Amino acid sequence: MGGVFATASDITGNVWAMHYYGIGPNAKYIISRGTEQKKWDYVGVATAIFAWSWLVTTEQYGEVIMRQAFDTERQQFDYDSQSDVYDSVRVMCDNAIAFLNRTDGAVSATNLKYGDNYFYGGDVNKWKKFVYGILARSYISLSGKANFVSSGFADSAIKYANLSLATNADNASVRVSGGAI
């Protein structure tokens, strides 16, 4: 008995669940709590992860629920255009970079290293490269559009790709006891 696999599919909804039930609520909490405590480095990291999650989700599904996504009072939701999601991802990335550049408030490299022990070890420069990679991907996703070159999207994709991850040492990987995933 042979099987047919839908390789370009999210049949079990893992991306949807990752974004709407996993990353989304947790990122929103970290952003809110970090803002209250003026932990701008944590706010920057959470915003970066949230932007990445939105990008992955819209790349998987196209139109998604964005503006009303985490409104717990709603039972029905309106879908937002993929173009609006890409625009929001870029705004989130700009915000993440701005927060990661801050050194005031309760920003602490030691504290961020503790909280980010299993990913980038609190290395803000690697987080910025991660964000630039998200920006590059968001522009590259528009490469099929007729105005890709004339709109400046191609230049932006190149600019942010050059600022992003350059070597394997920059790659994001989750470290666990005994190795990495």
Coordinates of C-alpha atoms in Angstrom, one line a residue:
M1 CA 0.0 0.0 0.0
G2 CA 1.6 3.2 -1.2
G3 CA 1.1 6.6 0.5
V4 CA 0.6 10.0 -1.0
F5 CA 2.2 12.8 0.8
A6 CA 1.3 16.5 0.5
T7 CA 4.8 17.9 1.0
A8 CA 3.9 21.5 0.5
S9 CA 1.0 21.4 2.9
D10 CA 0.3 22.0 6.5
I11 CA -2.3 19.2 6.7
T12 CA -2.2 18.9 10.5
G13 CA -2.2 22.7 11.1
N14 CA 1.2 22.8 12.9
V15 CA 2.0 26.2 11.6
W16 CA -1.4 27.6 12.5
A17 CA -1.1 26.1 16.0
M18 CA 2.5 27.3 16.4
H19 CA 1.5 30.8 15.6
Y20 CA -2.0 31.3 17.1
Y21 CA -1.7 29.1 20.2
G22 CA 2.0 28.9 20.9
I23 CA 4.2 31.9 19.8
G24 CA 1.5 34.5 19.4
P25 CA 0.0 34.7 23.0
N26 CA 3.5 34.2 24.5
A27 CA 5.1 36.9 22.4
K28 CA 2.3 39.3 23.2
Y29 CA 2.7 38.6 26.9
I30 CA 6.5 39.1 26.8
I31 CA 6.1 42.3 24.8
S32 CA 3.5 43.6 27.3
R33 CA 5.4 42.6 30.4
G34 CA 8.7 43.7 29.0
T35 CA 7.3 47.1 28.1
E36 CA 6.0 47.5 31.7
Q37 CA 9.4 46.5 33.1
K38 CA 11.4 48.5 30.4
K39 CA 13.2 45.3 29.3
W40 CA 13.6 46.6 25.8
D41 CA 15.9 43.7 24.8
Y42 CA 13.2 41.2 25.7
V43 CA 10.6 43.3 23.9
G44 CA 12.9 43.3 20.8
V45 CA 13.5 39.6 20.9
A46 CA 9.8 38.8 21.4
T47 CA 8.8 41.2 18.6
A48 CA 11.4 39.5 16.3
I49 CA 10.0 36.1 17.0
F50 CA 6.4 37.3 16.5
A51 CA 7.4 38.9 13.2
W52 CA 9.0 35.6 12.1
S53 CA 5.9 33.7 13.1
W54 CA 3.6 36.1 11.2
L55 CA 5.8 35.7 8.1
V56 CA 5.8 31.9 8.3
T57 CA 2.1 31.8 8.8
T58 CA 1.2 34.0 5.9
E59 CA 3.7 32.2 3.6
Q60 CA 1.9 29.0 4.5
Y61 CA -1.7 30.1 4.2
G62 CA -1.8 33.4 2.3
E63 CA -4.6 35.5 3.9
V64 CA -4.7 35.0 7.7
I65 CA -6.4 36.4 10.7
M66 CA -4.2 39.3 11.9
R67 CA -6.0 42.3 13.2
Q68 CA -8.6 40.3 15.2
A69 CA -6.4 37.3 15.9
F70 CA -6.0 37.5 19.7
D71 CA -9.4 39.0 20.5
T72 CA -10.8 36.4 22.9
E73 CA -14.2 38.0 22.8
R74 CA -14.7 37.1 19.1
Q75 CA -16.2 33.9 17.8
Q76 CA -15.8 34.8 14.1
F77 CA -12.8 36.5 12.5
D78 CA -12.1 38.4 9.3
Y79 CA -9.1 37.4 7.3
D80 CA -6.5 40.1 6.4
S81 CA -4.7 40.2 3.0
Q82 CA -1.2 38.8 2.7
S83 CA 0.0 42.2 1.6
D84 CA -1.2 43.7 4.9
V85 CA 0.5 40.9 6.8
Y86 CA 3.8 41.5 5.0
D87 CA 3.5 45.2 5.7
S88 CA 2.9 44.4 9.4
V89 CA 5.9 42.0 9.5
R90 CA 8.1 44.8 8.2
V91 CA 6.8 47.3 10.8
M92 CA 7.4 44.7 13.5
C93 CA 10.9 44.1 12.3
D94 CA 11.6 47.9 12.4
N95 CA 10.3 48.0 15.9
A96 CA 12.3 44.9 16.9
I97 CA 15.5 46.6 15.7
A98 CA 14.6 49.8 17.5
F99 CA 14.1 47.9 20.8
L100 CA 17.2 45.8 20.3
N101 CA 19.2 49.1 19.8
R102 CA 18.0 50.5 23.2
T103 CA 20.3 50.4 26.2
D104 CA 18.1 52.3 28.6
G105 CA 15.6 51.1 31.1
A106 CA 16.1 47.6 32.5
V107 CA 18.2 46.3 29.5
S108 CA 20.7 43.8 30.7
A109 CA 23.0 41.6 28.6
T110 CA 23.4 39.2 31.6
N111 CA 19.6 38.9 32.1
L112 CA 18.9 38.5 28.4
K113 CA 21.6 35.8 28.2
Y114 CA 19.8 34.0 31.0
G115 CA 16.4 34.3 29.3
D116 CA 17.8 33.4 25.9
N117 CA 20.1 30.7 27.1
Y118 CA 19.0 28.1 24.5
F119 CA 18.9 30.2 21.3
Y120 CA 21.3 33.0 20.7
G121 CA 22.6 33.3 24.3
G122 CA 21.5 36.9 24.6
D123 CA 23.6 38.0 21.6
V124 CA 21.7 41.1 20.5
N125 CA 23.7 41.4 17.3
K126 CA 22.6 37.9 16.2
W127 CA 19.0 38.8 17.0
K128 CA 19.4 41.9 14.7
K129 CA 20.8 39.6 12.0
F130 CA 17.8 37.3 12.5
V131 CA 15.4 40.3 12.1
Y132 CA 17.2 41.4 8.9
G133 CA 16.7 37.9 7.6
I134 CA 13.0 38.2 8.2
L135 CA 13.0 41.5 6.4
A136 CA 14.9 40.0 3.4
R137 CA 12.4 37.1 3.3
S138 CA 9.4 39.5 3.4
Y139 CA 10.7 41.3 0.4
I140 CA 11.8 38.2 -1.5
S141 CA 8.2 36.9 -1.0
L142 CA 7.1 39.8 -3.2
S143 CA 9.5 38.7 -6.0
G144 CA 6.7 37.4 -8.2
K145 CA 5.0 40.8 -8.3
A146 CA 5.2 42.8 -11.6
N147 CA 6.7 45.8 -9.9
F148 CA 9.3 43.9 -7.8
V149 CA 12.3 45.7 -9.3
S150 CA 10.7 49.2 -9.9
S151 CA 9.2 49.3 -6.4
G152 CA 12.6 48.9 -4.7
F153 CA 11.6 45.5 -3.3
A154 CA 14.6 43.8 -5.0
D155 CA 17.0 46.4 -3.6
S156 CA 15.5 46.0 -0.1
A157 CA 15.7 42.2 -0.3
I158 CA 19.4 42.5 -1.2
K159 CA 20.1 45.1 1.4
Y160 CA 18.6 43.1 4.2
A161 CA 20.0 39.8 3.0
N162 CA 23.5 41.4 3.2
L163 CA 22.8 42.5 6.8
S164 CA 21.4 39.1 7.9
L165 CA 22.9 35.8 8.7
A166 CA 26.3 35.5 7.0
T167 CA 27.8 32.3 8.4
N168 CA 26.7 29.1 10.1
A169 CA 27.7 30.7 13.4
D170 CA 24.9 33.2 12.9
N171 CA 22.2 30.5 12.4
A172 CA 19.5 30.2 14.9
S173 CA 19.5 26.8 16.6
V174 CA 17.9 25.5 19.8
R175 CA 20.5 24.1 22.1
V176 CA 19.5 21.3 24.4
S177 CA 21.4 19.2 26.9
G178 CA 23.7 16.9 24.8
G179 CA 23.6 18.9 21.6
A180 CA 21.5 21.0 19.3
I181 CA 18.3 20.4 17.4

